[in-house]
Amino acid sequence: MTEQRQRPRRRGQGELEALVLSALREADGPASAGWVQERLGGDLAYTTVITILTRLLAKGAVTRERAGRSFAWTPASDQAGLAAHKMRRVLDSEGDREAVLASFVTGLGPDDERLLRELLGHSRNEGED
């Protein structure tokens, strides 16, 4: 009987991005790609980490600043801010904003709908001050 070697599970792009962002949030400040690679246990190639960071930069999820010959990376916002950014990108990519928003709102559960109404009311009240 031949022994089967189990291949490591292949992670999706979104999962890798989430892992990289999580590592960056744990940093005390801007972090290098090498630090991120180490933090993730070193099972990702350095070039893969750079590719993920570059994609996150293009999405506005991270910022970078020159640090010697390389870059130091920082998350642009927290998890909620990143989710909101993704939602705005999807909304901006569609031609009929009203239809997209209407479909989104009608798909909300009662608790989320109530929360959204509260947030919208709070937002309007701030504009009246």
Backbone as JSON, one array per atom type, in Angstrom:
{
  "sequence": "MTEQRQRPRRRGQGELEALVLSALREADGPASAGWVQERLGGDLAYTTVITILTRLLAKGAVTRERAGRSFAWTPASDQAGLAAHKMRRVLDSEGDREAVLASFVTGLGPDDERLLRELLGHSRNEGED",
  "N": [[0.85, -1.18, 0.0], [0.63, 2.16, -0.87], [1.81, 5.1, 0.6], [-0.05, 7.99, 1.06], [0.69, 11.32, 0.53], [-0.39, 14.12, 2.17], [-1.47, 17.08, 0.76], [-0.89, 20.48, 1.57], [-3.65, 22.54, 2.48], [-4.92, 24.74, 0.12], [-5.06, 28.18, 0.38], [-7.48, 30.77, -0.12], [-7.42, 33.92, -1.93], [-8.72, 36.02, -0.53], [-8.64, 35.05, 2.07], [-5.89, 34.98, 2.59], [-5.33, 37.71, 2.39], [-6.78, 38.63, 4.59], [-5.35, 37.4, 6.66], [-2.84, 38.66, 6.42], [-3.55, 41.34, 6.9], [-4.46, 41.09, 9.52], [-2.09, 40.39, 10.81], [-0.64, 42.78, 10.39], [-2.16, 44.52, 11.94], [-1.47, 43.71, 14.45], [1.04, 44.64, 14.78], [3.33, 46.98, 16.29], [3.64, 49.3, 14.99], [4.39, 50.66, 11.73], [5.17, 47.91, 9.56], [7.52, 45.61, 8.15], [7.54, 43.62, 5.12], [8.9, 41.27, 5.54], [8.67, 40.99, 8.33], [5.91, 40.57, 8.51], [5.76, 38.14, 7.12], [7.23, 36.47, 8.85], [5.58, 36.66, 11.13], [3.35, 35.31, 10.27], [4.18, 32.76, 10.37], [5.99, 31.92, 8.52], [5.3, 30.16, 6.44], [4.47, 31.16, 4.06], [5.73, 32.32, 0.99], [8.11, 34.98, 0.64], [7.74, 36.57, -1.62], [5.06, 36.11, -2.11], [3.86, 37.34, 0.09], [4.58, 40.0, -0.46], [3.16, 40.36, -2.86], [0.51, 40.13, -1.92], [0.41, 42.31, -0.13], [0.78, 44.39, -1.98], [-1.54, 44.14, -3.51], [-3.41, 44.75, -1.52], [-2.69, 47.39, -1.07], [-3.44, 48.56, -3.51], [-6.16, 48.31, -3.21], [-6.66, 50.09, -1.25], [-6.49, 49.3, 1.34], [-4.2, 49.18, 2.84], [-1.36, 51.23, 3.71], [1.84, 52.47, 2.65], [5.22, 53.26, 3.42], [8.41, 54.52, 2.55], [11.18, 52.71, 3.66], [14.29, 52.64, 4.03], [15.62, 50.54, 1.64], [13.31, 49.22, 1.15], [9.82, 48.84, 1.99], [7.65, 50.0, 4.61], [4.71, 48.83, 6.03], [1.3, 49.64, 6.77], [-1.91, 49.09, 8.21], [-4.78, 50.57, 6.69], [-7.19, 51.04, 7.92], [-9.47, 49.87, 10.49], [-11.07, 46.58, 10.87], [-13.85, 46.96, 10.45], [-13.87, 49.35, 9.01], [-12.55, 48.52, 6.7], [-14.38, 46.67, 5.67], [-16.52, 48.38, 5.15], [-15.35, 49.96, 3.19], [-15.07, 48.06, 1.12], [-17.78, 47.59, 0.61], [-18.55, 50.11, -0.37], [-16.98, 50.18, -2.71], [-18.16, 48.12, -4.21], [-20.73, 49.19, -4.51], [-20.1, 51.53, -5.94], [-19.29, 50.41, -8.32], [-21.5, 49.61, -9.67], [-24.16, 50.45, -11.94], [-26.77, 51.27, -11.29], [-27.35, 52.67, -8.56], [-29.47, 53.11, -6.78], [-31.07, 50.8, -7.08], [-29.29, 48.83, -6.19], [-28.83, 49.61, -3.51], [-31.49, 49.46, -2.58], [-32.02, 46.73, -2.87], [-30.12, 45.71, -1.12], [-30.98, 46.76, 1.38], [-33.57, 45.66, 1.61], [-32.91, 43.06, 1.99], [-31.94, 42.9, 4.54], [-32.01, 41.73, 7.94], [-34.42, 42.11, 10.66], [-33.11, 43.19, 12.97], [-30.72, 44.29, 11.93], [-31.81, 46.11, 10.15], [-33.11, 47.87, 11.89], [-30.88, 48.86, 13.28], [-29.54, 50.13, 11.17], [-31.4, 52.15, 10.58], [-31.27, 53.61, 12.97], [-28.59, 54.47, 12.88], [-28.63, 56.05, 10.56], [-30.46, 58.01, 11.36], [-29.04, 59.13, 13.48], [-26.87, 60.15, 12.09], [-28.1, 62.11, 10.5], [-29.03, 63.83, 12.5], [-26.63, 64.82, 13.52], [-25.8, 66.46, 11.46], [-27.5, 68.6, 11.72], [-26.73, 70.14, 13.81]],
  "CA": [[0.0, 0.0, 0.0], [1.44, 3.36, -0.93], [1.45, 6.16, 1.55], [-0.44, 9.23, 0.39], [1.1, 12.56, 1.2], [-1.46, 15.11, 2.15], [-1.03, 18.4, 0.34], [-1.45, 21.53, 2.4], [-4.84, 23.17, 1.93], [-4.64, 26.0, -0.58], [-5.89, 29.27, 0.88], [-7.96, 31.72, -1.11], [-6.83, 35.25, -1.87], [-9.33, 36.78, 0.54], [-8.16, 34.52, 3.35], [-4.52, 35.45, 2.76], [-5.39, 39.15, 2.67], [-7.23, 38.79, 5.97], [-4.24, 37.02, 7.54], [-1.83, 39.71, 6.35], [-4.09, 42.51, 7.6], [-4.48, 40.76, 10.94], [-0.7, 40.51, 11.28], [-0.29, 44.2, 10.42], [-2.84, 45.16, 13.08], [-0.77, 43.31, 15.68], [2.33, 45.33, 14.83], [3.37, 48.2, 17.11], [3.73, 50.42, 14.06], [4.6, 50.14, 10.38], [5.89, 46.64, 9.58], [8.1, 45.18, 6.88], [6.98, 42.38, 4.57], [9.59, 40.18, 6.24], [8.04, 40.85, 9.66], [4.6, 39.95, 8.27], [6.02, 36.74, 6.77], [7.59, 35.79, 10.12], [4.4, 36.64, 12.0], [2.43, 34.3, 9.74], [4.78, 31.45, 10.55], [6.98, 31.65, 7.49], [4.9, 29.18, 5.43], [4.24, 31.88, 2.81], [6.94, 32.87, 0.38], [8.24, 36.43, 0.77], [7.13, 37.18, -2.8], [3.61, 36.02, -1.94], [3.51, 38.4, 1.04], [4.69, 41.27, -1.2], [2.02, 40.4, -3.79], [-0.71, 40.4, -1.14], [0.5, 43.69, 0.34], [0.59, 45.26, -3.13], [-2.98, 44.1, -3.82], [-4.09, 45.5, -0.46], [-2.39, 48.8, -1.33], [-4.3, 48.96, -4.63], [-7.54, 48.35, -2.71], [-6.75, 51.13, -0.23], [-6.58, 48.66, 2.66], [-2.95, 49.45, 3.56], [-0.51, 52.3, 3.19], [3.25, 52.11, 2.79], [6.19, 54.36, 3.41], [9.75, 54.05, 2.25], [12.02, 52.4, 4.83], [15.52, 52.17, 3.42], [15.42, 50.06, 0.26], [12.03, 48.53, 1.04], [8.69, 49.6, 2.49], [6.99, 49.66, 5.87], [3.29, 48.75, 5.71], [0.37, 49.94, 7.86], [-3.31, 48.97, 7.78], [-5.41, 51.88, 6.49], [-8.28, 51.18, 8.88], [-9.8, 48.64, 11.21], [-11.86, 45.61, 10.11], [-15.13, 47.56, 10.06], [-13.58, 50.32, 7.97], [-12.24, 47.8, 5.47], [-15.63, 46.12, 5.16], [-17.28, 49.52, 4.6], [-14.66, 50.32, 1.95], [-15.46, 47.05, 0.13], [-19.18, 47.83, 0.27], [-18.6, 51.3, -1.22], [-16.43, 49.82, -4.01], [-19.19, 47.37, -4.93], [-21.78, 50.15, -4.86], [-19.58, 52.42, -6.98], [-19.08, 49.68, -9.58], [-22.8, 49.33, -10.29], [-24.75, 51.61, -12.61], [-28.03, 51.68, -10.66], [-27.1, 52.72, -7.11], [-30.73, 52.98, -6.06], [-31.47, 49.39, -7.1], [-28.36, 48.08, -5.34], [-29.14, 49.94, -2.12], [-32.82, 48.93, -2.25], [-31.87, 45.28, -2.73], [-29.37, 45.48, 0.11], [-31.81, 47.09, 2.54], [-34.68, 44.71, 1.73], [-32.34, 41.78, 2.42], [-31.5, 42.97, 5.94], [-32.89, 41.21, 8.97], [-35.03, 43.18, 11.46], [-32.14, 43.84, 13.85], [-29.82, 45.11, 11.11], [-32.6, 47.22, 9.61], [-33.29, 48.82, 13.0], [-29.58, 49.49, 13.52], [-29.28, 51.06, 10.08], [-32.27, 53.32, 10.77], [-30.7, 54.39, 14.08], [-27.36, 55.12, 12.41], [-29.01, 57.12, 9.63], [-31.06, 59.08, 12.17], [-27.94, 59.76, 14.23], [-26.09, 60.91, 11.11], [-28.88, 63.31, 10.14], [-29.05, 64.73, 13.66], [-25.33, 65.49, 13.63], [-25.75, 67.5, 10.43], [-28.38, 69.72, 12.08], [-26.15, 70.92, 14.91]],
  "C": [[0.89, 1.24, 0.0], [0.91, 4.42, 0.03], [1.12, 7.43, 0.77], [0.02, 10.42, 1.2], [-0.02, 13.55, 1.06], [-0.88, 16.46, 1.78], [-1.63, 19.43, 1.29], [-2.65, 22.16, 1.69], [-4.45, 24.51, 1.32], [-5.61, 27.06, -0.06], [-6.29, 30.21, -0.25], [-7.34, 33.08, -0.9], [-7.4, 36.07, -0.72], [-8.85, 36.34, 1.91], [-6.73, 35.0, 3.62], [-4.49, 36.95, 3.08], [-5.8, 39.39, 4.11], [-6.12, 38.44, 6.96], [-3.17, 38.1, 7.58], [-2.3, 40.95, 7.1], [-4.11, 42.28, 9.11], [-3.07, 40.89, 11.53], [-0.29, 41.97, 11.38], [-0.94, 44.92, 11.6], [-2.16, 44.83, 14.4], [0.57, 44.03, 15.85], [2.22, 46.59, 15.69], [3.41, 49.46, 16.26], [3.88, 49.86, 12.66], [5.49, 48.9, 10.4], [6.41, 46.3, 8.19], [7.39, 43.91, 6.41], [7.62, 41.17, 5.24], [9.0, 39.92, 7.62], [6.69, 40.16, 9.52], [4.78, 38.47, 7.97], [6.36, 35.93, 8.02], [6.37, 35.61, 11.01], [3.41, 35.57, 11.57], [3.02, 32.9, 9.79], [5.74, 31.05, 9.45], [6.56, 30.65, 6.43], [4.53, 29.83, 4.09], [5.57, 32.4, 2.3], [6.94, 34.39, 0.53], [7.57, 37.12, -0.41], [5.61, 37.14, -2.72], [3.13, 37.12, -1.0], [3.55, 39.75, 0.34], [3.52, 41.42, -2.16], [0.74, 40.75, -3.05], [-0.72, 41.84, -0.64], [0.25, 44.68, -0.8], [-0.88, 45.29, -3.55], [-3.77, 44.91, -2.79], [-3.87, 47.0, -0.62], [-3.3, 49.33, -2.44], [-5.76, 49.09, -4.2], [-7.74, 49.43, -1.65], [-6.82, 50.57, 1.18], [-5.33, 48.87, 3.5], [-2.28, 50.67, 2.95], [0.93, 51.82, 3.35], [4.09, 53.37, 2.77], [7.57, 53.76, 3.19], [10.51, 53.85, 3.56], [13.3, 51.79, 4.29], [15.26, 51.79, 1.98], [14.09, 49.35, 0.09], [10.92, 49.43, 1.58], [8.26, 49.1, 3.86], [5.49, 49.82, 5.62], [2.44, 48.97, 6.95], [-1.05, 49.72, 7.37], [-3.95, 50.36, 7.71], [-6.55, 52.1, 7.47], [-8.52, 49.85, 9.58], [-10.68, 47.75, 10.34], [-13.17, 46.21, 9.61], [-14.92, 48.57, 8.93], [-13.26, 49.65, 6.64], [-13.49, 47.21, 4.85], [-16.47, 47.22, 4.51], [-16.67, 49.96, 3.27], [-15.04, 49.36, 0.82], [-16.9, 47.29, -0.34], [-19.3, 49.04, -0.66], [-18.05, 51.0, -2.62], [-17.45, 49.06, -4.85], [-20.29, 48.32, -5.4], [-21.33, 51.06, -6.01], [-19.42, 51.73, -8.33], [-20.39, 49.38, -10.32], [-23.42, 50.6, -10.86], [-25.99, 52.15, -11.89], [-27.88, 51.61, -9.13], [-28.37, 52.49, -6.31], [-31.18, 51.53, -5.98], [-30.59, 48.55, -6.18], [-28.68, 48.34, -3.87], [-30.49, 49.37, -1.7], [-32.75, 47.42, -2.03], [-31.13, 44.93, -1.44], [-30.26, 45.67, 1.33], [-32.94, 46.08, 2.71], [-34.19, 43.33, 2.16], [-31.87, 41.76, 3.87], [-32.52, 42.32, 6.86], [-33.41, 42.37, 9.81], [-34.03, 43.92, 12.36], [-31.2, 44.76, 13.08], [-30.56, 46.32, 10.53], [-32.8, 48.29, 10.68], [-31.99, 49.57, 13.27], [-29.26, 50.5, 12.42], [-30.13, 52.32, 10.2], [-31.73, 54.22, 11.88], [-29.46, 55.15, 13.62], [-27.67, 56.26, 11.45], [-29.64, 58.3, 10.37], [-30.01, 59.84, 12.93], [-27.11, 60.64, 13.29], [-26.8, 62.2, 10.71], [-28.89, 64.32, 11.27], [-27.74, 65.48, 13.83], [-25.22, 66.63, 12.63], [-26.57, 68.73, 10.77], [-27.79, 70.59, 13.18], [-25.52, 72.2, 14.44]]
}
